[in-house]
mmCIF file of C-alpha atoms in Angstrom:
data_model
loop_
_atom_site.group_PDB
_atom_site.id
_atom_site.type_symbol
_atom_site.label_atom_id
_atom_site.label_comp_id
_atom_site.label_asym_id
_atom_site.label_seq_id
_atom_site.Cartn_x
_atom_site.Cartn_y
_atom_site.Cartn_z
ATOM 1 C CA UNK A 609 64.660 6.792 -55.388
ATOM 2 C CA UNK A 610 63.745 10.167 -57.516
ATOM 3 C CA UNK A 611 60.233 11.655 -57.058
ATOM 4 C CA UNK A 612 58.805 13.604 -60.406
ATOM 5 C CA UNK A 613 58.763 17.654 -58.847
ATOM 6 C CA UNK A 614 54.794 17.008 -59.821
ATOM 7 C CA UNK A 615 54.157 14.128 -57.008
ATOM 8 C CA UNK A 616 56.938 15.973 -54.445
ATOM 9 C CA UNK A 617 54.472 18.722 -54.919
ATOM 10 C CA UNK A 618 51.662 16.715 -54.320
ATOM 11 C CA UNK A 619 53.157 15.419 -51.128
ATOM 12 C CA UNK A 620 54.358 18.918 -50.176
ATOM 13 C CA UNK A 621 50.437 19.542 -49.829
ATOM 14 C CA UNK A 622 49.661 16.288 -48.521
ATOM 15 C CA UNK A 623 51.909 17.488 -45.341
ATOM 16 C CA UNK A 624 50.593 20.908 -45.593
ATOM 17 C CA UNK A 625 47.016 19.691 -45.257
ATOM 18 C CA UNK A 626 47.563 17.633 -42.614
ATOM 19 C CA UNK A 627 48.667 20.576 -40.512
ATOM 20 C CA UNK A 628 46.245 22.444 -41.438
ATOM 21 C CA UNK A 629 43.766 19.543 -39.938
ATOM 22 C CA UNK A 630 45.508 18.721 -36.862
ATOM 23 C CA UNK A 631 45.457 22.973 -36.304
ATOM 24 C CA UNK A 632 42.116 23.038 -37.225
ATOM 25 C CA UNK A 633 40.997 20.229 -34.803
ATOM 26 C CA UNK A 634 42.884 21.447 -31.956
ATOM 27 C CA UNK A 635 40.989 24.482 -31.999
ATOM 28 C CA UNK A 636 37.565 23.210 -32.797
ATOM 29 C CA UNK A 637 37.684 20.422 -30.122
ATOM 30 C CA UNK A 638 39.710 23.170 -28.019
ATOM 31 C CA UNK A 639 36.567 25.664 -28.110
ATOM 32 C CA UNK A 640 34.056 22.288 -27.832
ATOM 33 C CA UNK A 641 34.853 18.682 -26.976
ATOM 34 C CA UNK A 642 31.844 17.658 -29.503
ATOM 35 C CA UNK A 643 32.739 19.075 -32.555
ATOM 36 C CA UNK A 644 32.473 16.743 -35.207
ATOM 37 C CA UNK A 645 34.516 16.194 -38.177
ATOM 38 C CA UNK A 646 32.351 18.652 -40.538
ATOM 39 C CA UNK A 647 33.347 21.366 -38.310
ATOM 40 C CA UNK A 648 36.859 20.704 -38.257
ATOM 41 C CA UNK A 649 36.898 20.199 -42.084
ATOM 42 C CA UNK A 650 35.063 23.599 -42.522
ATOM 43 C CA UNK A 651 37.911 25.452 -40.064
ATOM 44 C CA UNK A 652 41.008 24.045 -42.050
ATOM 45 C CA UNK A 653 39.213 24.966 -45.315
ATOM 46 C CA UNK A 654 39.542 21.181 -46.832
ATOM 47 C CA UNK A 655 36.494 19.299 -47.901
ATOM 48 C CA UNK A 656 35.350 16.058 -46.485
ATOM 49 C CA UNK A 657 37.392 13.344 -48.820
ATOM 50 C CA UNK A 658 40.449 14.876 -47.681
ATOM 51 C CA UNK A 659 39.843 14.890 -44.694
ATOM 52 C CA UNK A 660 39.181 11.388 -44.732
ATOM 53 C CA UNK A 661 41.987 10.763 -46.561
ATOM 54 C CA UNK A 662 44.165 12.024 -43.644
ATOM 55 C CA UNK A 663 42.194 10.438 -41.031
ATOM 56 C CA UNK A 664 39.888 8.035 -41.394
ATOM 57 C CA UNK A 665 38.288 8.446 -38.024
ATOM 58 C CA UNK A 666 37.046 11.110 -35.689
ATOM 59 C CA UNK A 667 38.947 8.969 -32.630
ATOM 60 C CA UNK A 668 42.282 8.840 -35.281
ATOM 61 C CA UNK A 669 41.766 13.016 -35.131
ATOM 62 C CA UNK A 670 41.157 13.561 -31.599
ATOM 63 C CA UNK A 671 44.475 11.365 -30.968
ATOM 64 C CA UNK A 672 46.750 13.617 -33.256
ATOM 65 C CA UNK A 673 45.082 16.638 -31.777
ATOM 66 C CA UNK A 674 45.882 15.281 -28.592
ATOM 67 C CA UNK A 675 49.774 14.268 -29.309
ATOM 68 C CA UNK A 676 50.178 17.676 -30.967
ATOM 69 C CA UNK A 677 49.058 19.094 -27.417
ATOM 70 C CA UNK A 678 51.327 17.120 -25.644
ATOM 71 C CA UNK A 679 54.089 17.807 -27.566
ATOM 72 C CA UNK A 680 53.848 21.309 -26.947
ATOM 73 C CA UNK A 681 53.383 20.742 -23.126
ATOM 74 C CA UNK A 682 56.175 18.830 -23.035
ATOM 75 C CA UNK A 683 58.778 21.245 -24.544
ATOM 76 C CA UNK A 684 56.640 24.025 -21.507
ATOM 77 C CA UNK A 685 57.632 21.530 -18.738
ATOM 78 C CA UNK A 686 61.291 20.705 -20.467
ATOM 79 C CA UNK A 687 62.199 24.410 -19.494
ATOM 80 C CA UNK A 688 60.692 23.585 -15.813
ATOM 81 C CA UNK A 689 64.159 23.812 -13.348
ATOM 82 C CA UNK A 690 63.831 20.396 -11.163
ATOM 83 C CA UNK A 691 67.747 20.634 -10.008
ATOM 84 C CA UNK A 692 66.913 22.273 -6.356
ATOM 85 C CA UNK A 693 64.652 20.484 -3.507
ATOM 86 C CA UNK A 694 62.276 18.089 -4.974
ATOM 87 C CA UNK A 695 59.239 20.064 -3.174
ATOM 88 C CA UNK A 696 59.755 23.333 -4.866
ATOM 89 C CA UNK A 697 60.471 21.347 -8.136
ATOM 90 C CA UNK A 698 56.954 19.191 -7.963
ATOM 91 C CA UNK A 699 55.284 22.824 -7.115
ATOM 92 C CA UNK A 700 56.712 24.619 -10.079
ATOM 93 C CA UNK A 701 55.664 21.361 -12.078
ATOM 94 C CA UNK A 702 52.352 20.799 -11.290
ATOM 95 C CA UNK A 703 51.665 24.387 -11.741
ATOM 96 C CA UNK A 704 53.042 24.561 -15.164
ATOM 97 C CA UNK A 705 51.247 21.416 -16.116
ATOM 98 C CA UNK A 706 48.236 22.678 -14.550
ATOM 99 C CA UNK A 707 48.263 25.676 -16.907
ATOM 100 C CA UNK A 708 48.517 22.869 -19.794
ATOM 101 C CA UNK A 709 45.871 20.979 -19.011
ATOM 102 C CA UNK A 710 43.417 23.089 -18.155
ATOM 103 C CA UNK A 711 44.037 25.136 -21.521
ATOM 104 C CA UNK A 712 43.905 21.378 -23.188
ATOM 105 C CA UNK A 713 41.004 20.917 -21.259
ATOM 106 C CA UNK A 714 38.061 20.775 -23.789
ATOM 107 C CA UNK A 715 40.576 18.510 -26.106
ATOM 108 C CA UNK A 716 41.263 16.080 -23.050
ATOM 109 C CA UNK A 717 37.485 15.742 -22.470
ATOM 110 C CA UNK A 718 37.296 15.065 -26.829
ATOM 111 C CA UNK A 719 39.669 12.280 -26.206
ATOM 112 C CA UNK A 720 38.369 10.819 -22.635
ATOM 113 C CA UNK A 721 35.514 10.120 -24.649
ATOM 114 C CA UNK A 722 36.348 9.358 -27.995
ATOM 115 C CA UNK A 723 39.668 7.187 -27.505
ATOM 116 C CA UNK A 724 39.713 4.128 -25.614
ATOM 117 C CA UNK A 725 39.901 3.563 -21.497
ATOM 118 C CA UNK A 726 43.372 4.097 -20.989
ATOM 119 C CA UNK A 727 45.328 5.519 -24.236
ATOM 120 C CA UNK A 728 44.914 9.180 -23.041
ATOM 121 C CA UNK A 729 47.095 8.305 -19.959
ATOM 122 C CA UNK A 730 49.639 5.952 -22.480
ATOM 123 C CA UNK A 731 49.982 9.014 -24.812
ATOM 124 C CA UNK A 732 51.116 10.877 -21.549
ATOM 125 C CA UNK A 733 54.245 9.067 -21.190
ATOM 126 C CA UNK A 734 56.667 11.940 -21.585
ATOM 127 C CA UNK A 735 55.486 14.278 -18.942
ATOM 128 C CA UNK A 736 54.720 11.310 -16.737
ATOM 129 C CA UNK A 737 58.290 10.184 -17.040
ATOM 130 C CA UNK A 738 59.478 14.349 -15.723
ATOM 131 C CA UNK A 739 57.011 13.834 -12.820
ATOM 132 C CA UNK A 740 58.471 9.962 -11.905
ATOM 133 C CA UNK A 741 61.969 10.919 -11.982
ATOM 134 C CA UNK A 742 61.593 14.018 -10.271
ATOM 135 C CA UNK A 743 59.520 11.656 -7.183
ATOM 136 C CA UNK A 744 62.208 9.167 -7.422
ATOM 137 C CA UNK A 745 64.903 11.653 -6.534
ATOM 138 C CA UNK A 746 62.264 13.132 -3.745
ATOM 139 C CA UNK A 747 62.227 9.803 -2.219
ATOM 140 C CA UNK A 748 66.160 9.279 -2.600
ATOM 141 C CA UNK A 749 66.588 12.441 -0.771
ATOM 142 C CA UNK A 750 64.092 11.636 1.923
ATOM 143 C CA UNK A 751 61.755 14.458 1.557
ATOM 144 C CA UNK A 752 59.097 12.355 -0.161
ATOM 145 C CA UNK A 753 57.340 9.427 0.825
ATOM 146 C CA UNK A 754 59.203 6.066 0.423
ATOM 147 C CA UNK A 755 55.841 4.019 1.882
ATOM 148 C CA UNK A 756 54.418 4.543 -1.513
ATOM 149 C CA UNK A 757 55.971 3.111 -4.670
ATOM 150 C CA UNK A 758 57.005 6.562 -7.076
ATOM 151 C CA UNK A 759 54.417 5.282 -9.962
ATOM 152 C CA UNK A 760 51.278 5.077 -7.840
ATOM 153 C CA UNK A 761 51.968 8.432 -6.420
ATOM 154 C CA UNK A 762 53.006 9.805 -10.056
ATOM 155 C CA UNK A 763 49.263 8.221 -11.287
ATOM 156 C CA UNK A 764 47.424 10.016 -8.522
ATOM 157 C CA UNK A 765 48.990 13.435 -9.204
ATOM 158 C CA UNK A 766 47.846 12.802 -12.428
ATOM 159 C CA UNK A 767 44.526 11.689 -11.549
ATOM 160 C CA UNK A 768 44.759 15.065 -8.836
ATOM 161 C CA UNK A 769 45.683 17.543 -12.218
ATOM 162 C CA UNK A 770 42.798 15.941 -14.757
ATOM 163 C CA UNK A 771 40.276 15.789 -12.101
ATOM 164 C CA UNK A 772 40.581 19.346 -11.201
ATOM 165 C CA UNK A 773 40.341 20.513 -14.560
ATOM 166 C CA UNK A 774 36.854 18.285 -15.126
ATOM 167 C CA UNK A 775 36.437 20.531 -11.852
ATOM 168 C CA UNK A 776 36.857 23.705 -13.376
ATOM 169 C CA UNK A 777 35.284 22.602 -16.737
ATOM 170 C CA UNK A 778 32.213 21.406 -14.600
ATOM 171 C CA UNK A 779 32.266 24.546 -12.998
ATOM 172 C CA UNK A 780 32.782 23.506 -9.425
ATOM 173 C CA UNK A 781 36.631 24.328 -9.012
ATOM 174 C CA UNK A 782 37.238 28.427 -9.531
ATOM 175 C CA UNK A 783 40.203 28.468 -11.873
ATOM 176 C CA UNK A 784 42.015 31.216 -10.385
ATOM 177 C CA UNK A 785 42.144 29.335 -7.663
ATOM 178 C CA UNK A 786 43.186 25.732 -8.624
ATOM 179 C CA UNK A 787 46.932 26.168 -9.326
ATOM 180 C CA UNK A 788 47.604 27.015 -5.545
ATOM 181 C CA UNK A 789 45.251 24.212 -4.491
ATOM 182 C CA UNK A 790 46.282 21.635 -7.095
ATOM 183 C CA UNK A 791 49.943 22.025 -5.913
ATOM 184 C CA UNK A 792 49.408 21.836 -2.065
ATOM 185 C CA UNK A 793 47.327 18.766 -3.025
ATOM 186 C CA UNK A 794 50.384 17.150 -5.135
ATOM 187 C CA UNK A 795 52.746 18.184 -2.240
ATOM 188 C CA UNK A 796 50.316 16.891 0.312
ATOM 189 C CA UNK A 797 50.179 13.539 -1.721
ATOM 190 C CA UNK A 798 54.047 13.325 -1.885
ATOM 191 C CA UNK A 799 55.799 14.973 1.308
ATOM 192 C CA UNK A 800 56.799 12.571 4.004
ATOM 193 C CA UNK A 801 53.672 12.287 6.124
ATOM 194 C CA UNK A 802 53.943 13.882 9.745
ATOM 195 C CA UNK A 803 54.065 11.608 12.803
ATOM 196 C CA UNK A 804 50.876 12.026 14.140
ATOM 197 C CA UNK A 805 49.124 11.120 10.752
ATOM 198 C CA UNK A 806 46.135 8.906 11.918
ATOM 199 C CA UNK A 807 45.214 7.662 15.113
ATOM 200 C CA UNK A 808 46.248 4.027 15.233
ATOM 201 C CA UNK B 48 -8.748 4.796 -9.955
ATOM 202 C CA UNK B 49 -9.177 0.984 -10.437
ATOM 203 C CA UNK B 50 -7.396 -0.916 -12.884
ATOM 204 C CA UNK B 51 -8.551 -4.613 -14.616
ATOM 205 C CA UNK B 52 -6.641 -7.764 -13.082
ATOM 206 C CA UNK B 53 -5.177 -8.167 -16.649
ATOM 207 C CA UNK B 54 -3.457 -4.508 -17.013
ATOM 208 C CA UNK B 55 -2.219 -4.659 -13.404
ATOM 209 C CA UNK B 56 -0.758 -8.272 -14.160
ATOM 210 C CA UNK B 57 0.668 -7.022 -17.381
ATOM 211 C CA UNK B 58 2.222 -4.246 -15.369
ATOM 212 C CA UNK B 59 3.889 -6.609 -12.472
ATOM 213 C CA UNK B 60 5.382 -8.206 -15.550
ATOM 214 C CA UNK B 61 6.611 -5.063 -16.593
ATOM 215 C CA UNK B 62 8.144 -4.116 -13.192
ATOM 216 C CA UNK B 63 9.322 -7.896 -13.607
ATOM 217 C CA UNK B 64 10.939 -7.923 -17.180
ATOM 218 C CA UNK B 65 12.710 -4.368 -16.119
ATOM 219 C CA UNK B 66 14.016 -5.739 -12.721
ATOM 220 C CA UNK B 67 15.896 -8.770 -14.820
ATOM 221 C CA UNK B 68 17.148 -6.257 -17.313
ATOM 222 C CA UNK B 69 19.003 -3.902 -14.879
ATOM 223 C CA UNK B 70 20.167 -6.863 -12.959
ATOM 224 C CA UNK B 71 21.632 -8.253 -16.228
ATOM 225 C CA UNK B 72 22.892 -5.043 -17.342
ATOM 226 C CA UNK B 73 24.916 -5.137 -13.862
ATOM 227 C CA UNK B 74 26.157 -8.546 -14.237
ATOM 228 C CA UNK B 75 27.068 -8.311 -18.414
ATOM 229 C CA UNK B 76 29.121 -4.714 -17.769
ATOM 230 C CA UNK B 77 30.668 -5.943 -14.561
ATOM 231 C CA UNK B 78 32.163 -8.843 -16.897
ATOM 232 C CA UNK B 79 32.333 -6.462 -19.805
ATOM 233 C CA UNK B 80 32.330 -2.952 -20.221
ATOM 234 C CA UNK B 81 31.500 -2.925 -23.866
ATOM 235 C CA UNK B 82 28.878 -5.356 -23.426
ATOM 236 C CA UNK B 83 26.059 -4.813 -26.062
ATOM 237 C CA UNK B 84 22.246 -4.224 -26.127
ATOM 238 C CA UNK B 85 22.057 -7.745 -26.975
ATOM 239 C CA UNK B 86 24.438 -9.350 -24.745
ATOM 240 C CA UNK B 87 22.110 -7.688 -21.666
ATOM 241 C CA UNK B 88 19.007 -9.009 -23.711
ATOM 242 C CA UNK B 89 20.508 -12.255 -23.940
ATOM 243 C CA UNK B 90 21.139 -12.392 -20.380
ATOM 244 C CA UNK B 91 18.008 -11.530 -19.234
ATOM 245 C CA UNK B 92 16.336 -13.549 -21.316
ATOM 246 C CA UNK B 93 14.045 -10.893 -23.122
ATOM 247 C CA UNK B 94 13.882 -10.098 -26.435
ATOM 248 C CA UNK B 95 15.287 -7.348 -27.927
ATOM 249 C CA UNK B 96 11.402 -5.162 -27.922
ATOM 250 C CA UNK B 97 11.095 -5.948 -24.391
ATOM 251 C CA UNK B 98 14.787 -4.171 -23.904
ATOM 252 C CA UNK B 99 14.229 -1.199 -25.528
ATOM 253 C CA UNK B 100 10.812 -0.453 -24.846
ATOM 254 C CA UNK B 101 12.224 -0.323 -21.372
ATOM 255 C CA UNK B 102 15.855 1.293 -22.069
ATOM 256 C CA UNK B 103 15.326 3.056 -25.421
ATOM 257 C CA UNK B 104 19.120 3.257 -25.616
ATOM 258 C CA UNK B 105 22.353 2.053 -24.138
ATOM 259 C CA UNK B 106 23.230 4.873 -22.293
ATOM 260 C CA UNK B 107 19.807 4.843 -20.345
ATOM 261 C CA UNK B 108 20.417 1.516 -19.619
ATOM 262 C CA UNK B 109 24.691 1.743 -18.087
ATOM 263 C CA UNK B 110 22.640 4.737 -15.985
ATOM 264 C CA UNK B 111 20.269 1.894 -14.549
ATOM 265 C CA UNK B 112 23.620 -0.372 -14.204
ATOM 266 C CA UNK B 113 24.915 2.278 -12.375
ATOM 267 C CA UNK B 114 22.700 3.824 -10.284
ATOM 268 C CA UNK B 115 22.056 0.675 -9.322
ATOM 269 C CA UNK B 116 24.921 -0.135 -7.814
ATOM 270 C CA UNK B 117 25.343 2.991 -6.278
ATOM 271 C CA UNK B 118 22.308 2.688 -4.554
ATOM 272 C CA UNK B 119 23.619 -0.658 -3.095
ATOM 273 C CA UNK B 120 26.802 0.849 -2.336
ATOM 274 C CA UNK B 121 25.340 4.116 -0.650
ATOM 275 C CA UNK B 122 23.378 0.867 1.559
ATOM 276 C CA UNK B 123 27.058 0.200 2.861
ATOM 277 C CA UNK B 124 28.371 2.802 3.361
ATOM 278 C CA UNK B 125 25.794 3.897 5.732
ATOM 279 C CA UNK B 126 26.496 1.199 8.228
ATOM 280 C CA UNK B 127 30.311 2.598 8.237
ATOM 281 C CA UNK B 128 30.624 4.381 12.112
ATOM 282 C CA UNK B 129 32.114 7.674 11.493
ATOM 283 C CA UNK B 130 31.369 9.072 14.939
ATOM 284 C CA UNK B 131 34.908 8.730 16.386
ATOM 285 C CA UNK B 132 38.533 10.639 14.695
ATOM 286 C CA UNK B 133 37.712 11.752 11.409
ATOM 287 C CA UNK B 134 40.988 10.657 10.540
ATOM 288 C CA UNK B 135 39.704 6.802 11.443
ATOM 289 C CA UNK B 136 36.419 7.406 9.439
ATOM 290 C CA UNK B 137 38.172 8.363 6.199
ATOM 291 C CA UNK B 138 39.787 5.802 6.767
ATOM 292 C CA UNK B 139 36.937 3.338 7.291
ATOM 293 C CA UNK B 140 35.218 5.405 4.259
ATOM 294 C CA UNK B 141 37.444 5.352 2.164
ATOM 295 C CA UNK B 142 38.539 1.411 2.849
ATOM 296 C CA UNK B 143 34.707 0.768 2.294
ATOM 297 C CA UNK B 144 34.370 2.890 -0.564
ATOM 298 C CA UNK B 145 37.725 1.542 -2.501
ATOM 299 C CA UNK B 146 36.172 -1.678 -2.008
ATOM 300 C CA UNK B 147 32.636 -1.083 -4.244
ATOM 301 C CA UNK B 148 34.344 1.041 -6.628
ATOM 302 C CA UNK B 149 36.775 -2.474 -7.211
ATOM 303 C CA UNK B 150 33.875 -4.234 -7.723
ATOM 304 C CA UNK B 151 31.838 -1.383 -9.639
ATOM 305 C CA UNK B 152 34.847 -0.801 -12.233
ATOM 306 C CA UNK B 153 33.774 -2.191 -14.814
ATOM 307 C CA UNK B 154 30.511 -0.746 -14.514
ATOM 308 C CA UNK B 155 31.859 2.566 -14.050
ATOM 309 C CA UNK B 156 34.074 2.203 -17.049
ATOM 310 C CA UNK B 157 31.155 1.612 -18.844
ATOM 311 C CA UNK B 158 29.494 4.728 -17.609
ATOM 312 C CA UNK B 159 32.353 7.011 -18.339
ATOM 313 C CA UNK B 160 32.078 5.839 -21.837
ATOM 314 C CA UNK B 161 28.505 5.776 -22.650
ATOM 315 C CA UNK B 162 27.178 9.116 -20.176
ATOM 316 C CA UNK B 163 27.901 12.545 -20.841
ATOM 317 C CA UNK B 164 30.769 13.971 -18.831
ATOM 318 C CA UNK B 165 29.989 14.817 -15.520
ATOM 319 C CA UNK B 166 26.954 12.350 -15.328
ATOM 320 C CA UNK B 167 29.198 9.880 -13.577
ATOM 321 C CA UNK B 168 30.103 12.021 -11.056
ATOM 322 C CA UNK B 169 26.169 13.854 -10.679
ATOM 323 C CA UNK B 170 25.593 10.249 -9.792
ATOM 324 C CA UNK B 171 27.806 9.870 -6.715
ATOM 325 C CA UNK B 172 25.854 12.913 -4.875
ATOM 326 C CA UNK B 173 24.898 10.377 -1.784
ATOM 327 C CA UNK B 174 28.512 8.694 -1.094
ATOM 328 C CA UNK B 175 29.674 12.149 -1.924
ATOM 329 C CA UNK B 176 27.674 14.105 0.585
ATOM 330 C CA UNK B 177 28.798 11.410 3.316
ATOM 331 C CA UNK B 178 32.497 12.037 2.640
ATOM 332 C CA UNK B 179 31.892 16.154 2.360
ATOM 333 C CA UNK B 180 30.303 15.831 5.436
ATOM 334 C CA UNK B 181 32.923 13.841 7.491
ATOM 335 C CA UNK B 182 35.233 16.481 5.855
ATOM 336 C CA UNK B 183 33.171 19.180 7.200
ATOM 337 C CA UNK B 184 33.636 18.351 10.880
ATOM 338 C CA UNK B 185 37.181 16.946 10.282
ATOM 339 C CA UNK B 186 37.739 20.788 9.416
ATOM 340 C CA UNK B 187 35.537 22.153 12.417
ATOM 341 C CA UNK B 188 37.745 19.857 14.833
ATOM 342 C CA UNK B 189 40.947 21.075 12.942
ATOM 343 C CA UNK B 190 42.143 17.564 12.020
ATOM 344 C CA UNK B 191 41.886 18.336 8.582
ATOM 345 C CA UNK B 192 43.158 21.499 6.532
ATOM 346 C CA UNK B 193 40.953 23.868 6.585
ATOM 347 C CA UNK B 194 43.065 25.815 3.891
ATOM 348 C CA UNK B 195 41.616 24.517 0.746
ATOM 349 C CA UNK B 196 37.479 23.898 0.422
ATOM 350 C CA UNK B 197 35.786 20.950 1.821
ATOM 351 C CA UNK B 198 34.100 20.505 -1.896
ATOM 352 C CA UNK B 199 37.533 20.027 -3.010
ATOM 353 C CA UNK B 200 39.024 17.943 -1.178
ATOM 354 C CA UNK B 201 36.036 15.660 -1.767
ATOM 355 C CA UNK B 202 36.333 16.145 -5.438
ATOM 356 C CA UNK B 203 40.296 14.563 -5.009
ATOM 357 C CA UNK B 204 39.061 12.126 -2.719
ATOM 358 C CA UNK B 205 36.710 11.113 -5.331
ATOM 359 C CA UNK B 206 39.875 11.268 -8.089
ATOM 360 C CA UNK B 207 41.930 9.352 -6.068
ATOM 361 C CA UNK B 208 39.551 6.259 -5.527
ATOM 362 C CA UNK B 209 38.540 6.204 -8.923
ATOM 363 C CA UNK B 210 42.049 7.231 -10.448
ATOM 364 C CA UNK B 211 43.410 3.829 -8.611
ATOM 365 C CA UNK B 212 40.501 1.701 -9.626
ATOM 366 C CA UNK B 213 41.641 2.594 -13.787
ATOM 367 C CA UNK B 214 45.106 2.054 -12.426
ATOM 368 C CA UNK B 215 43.821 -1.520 -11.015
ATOM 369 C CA UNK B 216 41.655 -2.439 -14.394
ATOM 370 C CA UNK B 217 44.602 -1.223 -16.054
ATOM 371 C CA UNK B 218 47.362 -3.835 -14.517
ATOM 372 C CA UNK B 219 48.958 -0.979 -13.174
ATOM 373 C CA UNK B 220 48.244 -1.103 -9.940
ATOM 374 C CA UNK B 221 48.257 -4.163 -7.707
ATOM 375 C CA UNK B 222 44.355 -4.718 -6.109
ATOM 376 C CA UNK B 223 45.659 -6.060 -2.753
ATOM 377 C CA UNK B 224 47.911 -2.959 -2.105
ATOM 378 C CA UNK B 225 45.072 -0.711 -2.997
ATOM 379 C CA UNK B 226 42.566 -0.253 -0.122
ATOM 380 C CA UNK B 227 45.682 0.945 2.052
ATOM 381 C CA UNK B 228 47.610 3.303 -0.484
ATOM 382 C CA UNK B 229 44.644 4.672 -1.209
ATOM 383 C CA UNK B 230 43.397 5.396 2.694
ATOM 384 C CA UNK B 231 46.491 6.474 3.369
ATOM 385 C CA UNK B 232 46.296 9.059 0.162
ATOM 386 C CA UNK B 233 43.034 10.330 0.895
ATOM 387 C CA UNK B 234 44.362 11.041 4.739
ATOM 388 C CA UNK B 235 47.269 12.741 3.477
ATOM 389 C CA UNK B 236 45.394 15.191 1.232
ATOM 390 C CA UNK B 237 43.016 16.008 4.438
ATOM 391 C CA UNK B 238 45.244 16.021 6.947
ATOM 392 C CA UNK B 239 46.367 19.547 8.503
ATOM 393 C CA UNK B 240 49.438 19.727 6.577
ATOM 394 C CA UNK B 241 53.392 19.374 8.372
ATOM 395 C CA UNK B 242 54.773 22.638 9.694
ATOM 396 C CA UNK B 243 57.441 21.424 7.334
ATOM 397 C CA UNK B 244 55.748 21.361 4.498
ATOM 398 C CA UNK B 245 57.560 22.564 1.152
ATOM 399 C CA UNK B 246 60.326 25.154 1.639
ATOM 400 C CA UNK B 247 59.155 28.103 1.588
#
């Protein structure tokens, strides 16, 4: 099929806008988790019908605000070195995602409310699938917890990670703090527990 | 102040019509979190002025749901002994605690929806202070770390119960293996952590 250079142009901008309005809404929703679609309109400099004609929805914008996030994450926790002892690799990992989400924090509180129960976690598949394999090889190697299947303890480190960064953004968790904390947490979660765990 | 037979009977009816109307909201968002306005009217058997001149909006009325059930829930967990090992009485806390929030999730699903972030959590200050306080003199008897805040490890705690309830709404977790994963989670976090512990 050949495209008149008029309406390859016109798609050329198509694309072009579209970037310029997942951009925009990553930083809007980035600096507040309420910002509605005027205000992201206004920052990429488009007016409303194209806007609209990118995304019909506010909850269709927070999404590809949200995957654009992730994306970026992921390539941050590709470069993550997971080849030594699982513990130091699930330390360097949870640190470096902690560093993601709480800069994505304001965006992950724009989708928490605005996508439905459940899709946030779905769209985390990729750096859900680092953190499995990387708990599946701890367990192999006996230095994690075998007691507890590898996707339960996965889903609470996440749970661990997102709820200290509503911490932070609630202002109850200190941020310079949270990276050591959110890591001893993960490790505690994970590590084979010690003999005299409980009394029974 | 005295009031006429007919205002104070008009007033029982009142405390009446907005007794059925939480109770319904309860019973309508434990079988569905998006239950409507109507639905809840529908189920009460009021009509839909009677509803919101009581609720004026949804979200008032999932509060209601909610606190509700917390209050109930708060009512159990004070008959919970935690005078012996802290480690038993997370245990027992946490066993009793998974066990509401099962039965609360689609309630609380609601309420993360329809309140404004951090509402859900402002809510929990009663089972929370019971848990920070066990915490408290798990640290002052050295069974638990004593390295990372008490306020934070309740804030996990709180993560982790209600991290695995999504997981169980979600399919993703199975609601029989639950109560002990998750007791055994929460003592991990709050245990004094192995001498072992990462590699460093």
């Amino acid at each position: 099929m050949s495209h008149s250079p008029a309406r390859s142009g016109r798609r050329a901008d198509a694309r072009q806008n579209a970037e310029k309005i997942v951009q925009a809404a990553v930083a809007c929703l980035g600096r507040n988790a309420e910002a509605s679609m005027n205000d992201i309109a206004r920052e990429a400099g488009v007016g409303r019908v194209t806007l609209y004609g990118h995304f019909p929805s506010r909850e269709a914008l927070v999404e590809a605000a949200l995957i654009r996030l992730l994306a970026q994450g992921n390539e941050v926790l590709k470069a993550v070195d997971l080849t030594g002892d699982p513990r130091d690799g699930l330390r360097a990992l949870v640190e470096s995602g902690w560093l993601l989400i709480a800069q994505a924090a304001s965006v992950l509180q724009a989708a928490q409310t605005a996508l439905p129960s459940g899709r946030v976690q779905e769209l985390h598949a990729k750096p859900e699938q680092r953190v499995h394999d990387l708990i599946r090889r701890g367990q192999a190697e006996r230095v994690f917890r075998v007691d507890i299947p590898a996707d339960l303890l996965a889903s609470v480190l996440h749970h661990i990670l997102h709820g200290a960064a509503t911490d932070v953004v609630a202002g109850r968790l200190d941020p310079t703090d949270a990276p050591r904390f959110v890591a001893e947490m993960a490790l505690a979660v994970c590590a084979v527990p010690p003999a005299t765990l409980g009394t029974d």
